[in-house]
Amino acid sequence: MEKEYDFSNARKQPLFSFETDYDMNTFMAMARALRMTVRKKHSKRSLVFGLGVAAFGVASIIMWGPKLLTIAAIAVILLALLFQDRLNAWFAMKRMLSGMERARSDFYEDRYVSATDIGTTEWHYDKIKAIAEDKVYFIFIFSESHTQAYDKRKMSGGTADVYRKFIVQKTNLNVQRI
């Protein structure tokens, strides 16, 4: 029988804490989470459109012969589709402010607090639109372009299973595995 956890005992002491380094792997996980959740329909349309344009390019090569520009365009489209999470991660990293490379996040009963070298922000659970999880991170999705990641390897206060139950209880959202 599974033990029930009471998460209502803390206001001043965090229930869970995470240390997260925002590096390329973290940004790729966040990009993948966006693509597989709130951007899912857009991503499918982009895939179909990109493959359609590539197919049209291949047809033009068959009908009119190979042209360097057509071959290059097909290659760029296919590479962009194949490495879209890496590309999105790279662009997001370029927009990141200096001092936000590492974050500590403390989770309390009624809120959570994220601190970086440039400041501390208090968040409330009702602002989270979706939650995703992969092998390494829990990822909160706030919009089609805003996410936060929490590294399960650097968590304290409990296990990933206990934290998952806690965050589901606080947000009334299911955690989507990606």
mmCIF file of C-alpha atoms in Angstrom:
data_model
loop_
_atom_site.group_PDB
_atom_site.id
_atom_site.type_symbol
_atom_site.label_atom_id
_atom_site.label_comp_id
_atom_site.label_asym_id
_atom_site.label_seq_id
_atom_site.Cartn_x
_atom_site.Cartn_y
_atom_site.Cartn_z
ATOM 1 C CA MET A 1 0.000 0.000 0.000
ATOM 2 C CA GLU A 2 1.335 3.406 -0.989
ATOM 3 C CA LYS A 3 2.043 5.931 1.754
ATOM 4 C CA GLU A 4 0.119 9.218 1.641
ATOM 5 C CA TYR A 5 2.214 12.355 2.011
ATOM 6 C CA ASP A 6 1.117 15.457 3.861
ATOM 7 C CA PHE A 7 2.576 18.481 2.098
ATOM 8 C CA SER A 8 0.873 21.074 4.313
ATOM 9 C CA ASN A 9 3.515 21.224 7.042
ATOM 10 C CA ALA A 10 5.884 23.818 5.613
ATOM 11 C CA ARG A 11 5.681 27.544 5.138
ATOM 12 C CA LYS A 12 9.240 28.581 5.993
ATOM 13 C CA GLN A 13 11.211 25.446 5.171
ATOM 14 C CA PRO A 14 11.115 24.244 1.583
ATOM 15 C CA LEU A 15 9.555 20.861 0.951
ATOM 16 C CA PHE A 16 11.689 20.283 -2.143
ATOM 17 C CA SER A 17 14.692 22.065 -3.641
ATOM 18 C CA PHE A 18 16.358 21.835 -7.030
ATOM 19 C CA GLU A 19 19.674 23.110 -8.371
ATOM 20 C CA THR A 20 19.521 23.509 -12.143
ATOM 21 C CA ASP A 21 22.286 24.456 -14.567
ATOM 22 C CA TYR A 22 20.815 26.028 -17.676
ATOM 23 C CA ASP A 23 23.113 24.526 -20.307
ATOM 24 C CA MET A 24 22.496 23.157 -23.798
ATOM 25 C CA ASN A 25 21.015 19.890 -22.473
ATOM 26 C CA THR A 26 18.560 21.777 -20.264
ATOM 27 C CA PHE A 27 17.507 24.058 -23.103
ATOM 28 C CA MET A 28 17.070 21.102 -25.458
ATOM 29 C CA ALA A 29 14.810 19.399 -22.897
ATOM 30 C CA MET A 30 12.752 22.585 -22.575
ATOM 31 C CA ALA A 31 12.496 22.940 -26.372
ATOM 32 C CA ARG A 32 11.403 19.308 -26.692
ATOM 33 C CA ALA A 33 8.828 19.795 -23.918
ATOM 34 C CA LEU A 34 7.354 22.808 -25.717
ATOM 35 C CA ARG A 35 7.289 20.948 -29.035
ATOM 36 C CA MET A 36 5.532 17.945 -27.508
ATOM 37 C CA THR A 37 2.975 19.848 -25.404
ATOM 38 C CA VAL A 38 1.717 23.375 -26.104
ATOM 39 C CA ARG A 39 3.311 23.578 -29.577
ATOM 40 C CA LYS A 40 2.249 20.083 -30.632
ATOM 41 C CA LYS A 41 -0.191 21.107 -33.405
ATOM 42 C CA HIS A 42 2.134 23.800 -34.724
ATOM 43 C CA SER A 43 5.049 21.353 -34.760
ATOM 44 C CA LYS A 44 3.063 18.788 -36.743
ATOM 45 C CA ARG A 45 2.007 21.424 -39.284
ATOM 46 C CA SER A 46 5.606 22.602 -39.632
ATOM 47 C CA LEU A 47 6.795 19.035 -40.147
ATOM 48 C CA VAL A 48 4.199 18.380 -42.845
ATOM 49 C CA PHE A 49 4.950 21.704 -44.569
ATOM 50 C CA GLY A 50 8.741 21.156 -44.428
ATOM 51 C CA LEU A 51 8.492 17.622 -45.787
ATOM 52 C CA GLY A 52 6.105 18.844 -48.500
ATOM 53 C CA VAL A 53 8.557 21.542 -49.605
ATOM 54 C CA ALA A 54 11.408 19.011 -49.577
ATOM 55 C CA ALA A 55 9.301 16.591 -51.654
ATOM 56 C CA PHE A 56 8.525 19.380 -54.114
ATOM 57 C CA GLY A 57 12.275 20.095 -54.334
ATOM 58 C CA VAL A 58 13.027 16.428 -55.030
ATOM 59 C CA ALA A 59 10.306 16.396 -57.717
ATOM 60 C CA SER A 60 11.815 19.483 -59.358
ATOM 61 C CA ILE A 61 15.241 17.800 -59.400
ATOM 62 C CA ILE A 62 13.726 14.739 -61.087
ATOM 63 C CA MET A 63 11.839 16.835 -63.655
ATOM 64 C CA TRP A 64 14.400 19.582 -64.433
ATOM 65 C CA GLY A 65 17.673 18.176 -63.207
ATOM 66 C CA PRO A 66 19.737 18.920 -60.116
ATOM 67 C CA LYS A 67 20.380 22.543 -59.211
ATOM 68 C CA LEU A 68 22.767 23.455 -56.408
ATOM 69 C CA LEU A 69 20.309 25.910 -54.828
ATOM 70 C CA THR A 70 17.498 23.328 -54.784
ATOM 71 C CA ILE A 71 19.726 20.663 -53.231
ATOM 72 C CA ALA A 72 20.974 23.156 -50.619
ATOM 73 C CA ALA A 73 17.415 24.233 -49.777
ATOM 74 C CA ILE A 74 16.292 20.616 -49.324
ATOM 75 C CA ALA A 75 19.310 19.929 -47.098
ATOM 76 C CA VAL A 76 18.652 23.018 -44.944
ATOM 77 C CA ILE A 77 14.956 22.131 -44.521
ATOM 78 C CA LEU A 78 15.709 18.525 -43.570
ATOM 79 C CA LEU A 79 18.477 19.528 -41.150
ATOM 80 C CA ALA A 80 16.228 22.142 -39.523
ATOM 81 C CA LEU A 81 13.490 19.533 -39.059
ATOM 82 C CA LEU A 82 15.936 16.956 -37.754
ATOM 83 C CA PHE A 83 17.691 19.302 -35.294
ATOM 84 C CA GLN A 84 14.804 21.628 -34.373
ATOM 85 C CA ASP A 85 15.139 21.130 -30.608
ATOM 86 C CA ARG A 86 18.883 21.846 -30.747
ATOM 87 C CA LEU A 87 18.300 24.947 -32.902
ATOM 88 C CA ASN A 88 15.578 26.273 -30.609
ATOM 89 C CA ALA A 89 17.799 25.589 -27.595
ATOM 90 C CA TRP A 90 20.721 27.432 -29.169
ATOM 91 C CA PHE A 91 18.594 30.513 -29.927
ATOM 92 C CA ALA A 92 17.091 30.464 -26.418
ATOM 93 C CA MET A 93 20.564 30.256 -24.857
ATOM 94 C CA LYS A 94 21.648 33.285 -26.885
ATOM 95 C CA ARG A 95 18.729 35.273 -25.386
ATOM 96 C CA MET A 96 19.456 34.223 -21.793
ATOM 97 C CA LEU A 97 20.631 37.017 -19.526
ATOM 98 C CA SER A 98 24.056 36.705 -17.958
ATOM 99 C CA GLY A 99 23.699 35.462 -14.385
ATOM 100 C CA MET A 100 20.836 33.070 -15.107
ATOM 101 C CA GLU A 101 23.007 30.066 -15.946
ATOM 102 C CA ARG A 102 22.312 28.452 -12.561
ATOM 103 C CA ALA A 103 19.117 28.508 -10.512
ATOM 104 C CA ARG A 104 18.060 27.235 -7.128
ATOM 105 C CA SER A 105 14.348 26.601 -6.731
ATOM 106 C CA ASP A 106 12.677 25.972 -3.389
ATOM 107 C CA PHE A 107 9.144 24.566 -3.313
ATOM 108 C CA TYR A 108 6.801 25.420 -0.475
ATOM 109 C CA GLU A 109 3.196 24.541 0.236
ATOM 110 C CA ASP A 110 1.742 27.664 -1.393
ATOM 111 C CA ARG A 111 4.492 28.873 -3.762
ATOM 112 C CA TYR A 112 7.964 28.268 -5.069
ATOM 113 C CA VAL A 113 10.937 30.588 -5.199
ATOM 114 C CA SER A 114 13.636 30.627 -7.874
ATOM 115 C CA ALA A 115 16.934 32.378 -7.267
ATOM 116 C CA THR A 116 19.708 33.170 -9.742
ATOM 117 C CA ASP A 117 22.709 35.477 -9.568
ATOM 118 C CA ILE A 118 20.568 38.352 -10.824
ATOM 119 C CA GLY A 119 17.534 37.993 -8.602
ATOM 120 C CA THR A 120 14.889 36.004 -6.796
ATOM 121 C CA THR A 121 11.352 35.437 -8.047
ATOM 122 C CA GLU A 122 8.349 34.013 -6.252
ATOM 123 C CA TRP A 123 5.942 31.941 -8.341
ATOM 124 C CA HIS A 124 2.502 30.499 -7.714
ATOM 125 C CA TYR A 125 1.369 27.098 -8.898
ATOM 126 C CA ASP A 126 -1.733 28.393 -10.697
ATOM 127 C CA LYS A 127 0.447 30.073 -13.365
ATOM 128 C CA ILE A 128 1.736 26.742 -14.685
ATOM 129 C CA LYS A 129 0.016 25.786 -17.951
ATOM 130 C CA ALA A 130 1.539 22.300 -18.397
ATOM 131 C CA ILE A 131 4.137 20.031 -16.792
ATOM 132 C CA ALA A 132 6.453 17.724 -18.697
ATOM 133 C CA GLU A 133 9.038 15.242 -17.488
ATOM 134 C CA ASP A 134 11.898 13.407 -19.111
ATOM 135 C CA LYS A 135 14.610 11.246 -17.561
ATOM 136 C CA VAL A 136 16.504 14.220 -16.141
ATOM 137 C CA TYR A 137 14.114 17.175 -15.752
ATOM 138 C CA PHE A 138 10.716 18.295 -14.610
ATOM 139 C CA ILE A 139 9.680 21.130 -16.936
ATOM 140 C CA PHE A 140 7.045 23.757 -16.200
ATOM 141 C CA ILE A 141 5.434 25.354 -19.231
ATOM 142 C CA PHE A 142 3.906 28.807 -18.862
ATOM 143 C CA SER A 143 3.293 29.690 -22.515
ATOM 144 C CA GLU A 144 4.421 28.712 -26.003
ATOM 145 C CA SER A 145 7.783 30.334 -25.329
ATOM 146 C CA HIS A 146 8.361 30.293 -21.560
ATOM 147 C CA THR A 147 9.494 27.295 -19.520
ATOM 148 C CA GLN A 148 11.467 26.427 -16.411
ATOM 149 C CA ALA A 149 13.416 23.228 -15.836
ATOM 150 C CA TYR A 150 14.228 21.392 -12.607
ATOM 151 C CA ASP A 151 17.087 18.897 -12.565
ATOM 152 C CA LYS A 152 16.012 15.686 -10.819
ATOM 153 C CA ARG A 153 19.658 14.703 -10.288
ATOM 154 C CA LYS A 154 20.134 17.733 -8.028
ATOM 155 C CA MET A 155 16.951 17.632 -6.000
ATOM 156 C CA SER A 156 16.522 17.398 -2.261
ATOM 157 C CA GLY A 157 13.543 16.882 -0.004
ATOM 158 C CA GLY A 158 12.309 13.631 -1.486
ATOM 159 C CA THR A 159 12.235 11.437 -4.537
ATOM 160 C CA ALA A 160 11.023 12.304 -8.025
ATOM 161 C CA ASP A 161 7.918 10.177 -7.390
ATOM 162 C CA VAL A 162 7.033 12.104 -4.238
ATOM 163 C CA TYR A 163 7.686 15.431 -5.953
ATOM 164 C CA ARG A 164 5.515 14.388 -8.917
ATOM 165 C CA LYS A 165 2.618 13.664 -6.554
ATOM 166 C CA PHE A 166 3.165 17.004 -4.840
ATOM 167 C CA ILE A 167 3.172 19.047 -8.051
ATOM 168 C CA VAL A 168 0.123 17.214 -9.445
ATOM 169 C CA GLN A 169 -1.711 17.976 -6.191
ATOM 170 C CA LYS A 170 -0.715 21.656 -6.308
ATOM 171 C CA THR A 171 -1.487 22.304 -9.989
ATOM 172 C CA ASN A 172 -4.240 19.798 -10.805
ATOM 173 C CA LEU A 173 -2.252 19.058 -13.980
ATOM 174 C CA ASN A 174 -1.003 15.691 -15.173
ATOM 175 C CA VAL A 175 2.715 15.327 -15.736
ATOM 176 C CA GLN A 176 3.333 14.490 -19.403
ATOM 177 C CA ARG A 177 6.240 12.138 -20.061
ATOM 178 C CA ILE A 178 8.344 13.168 -23.033
#
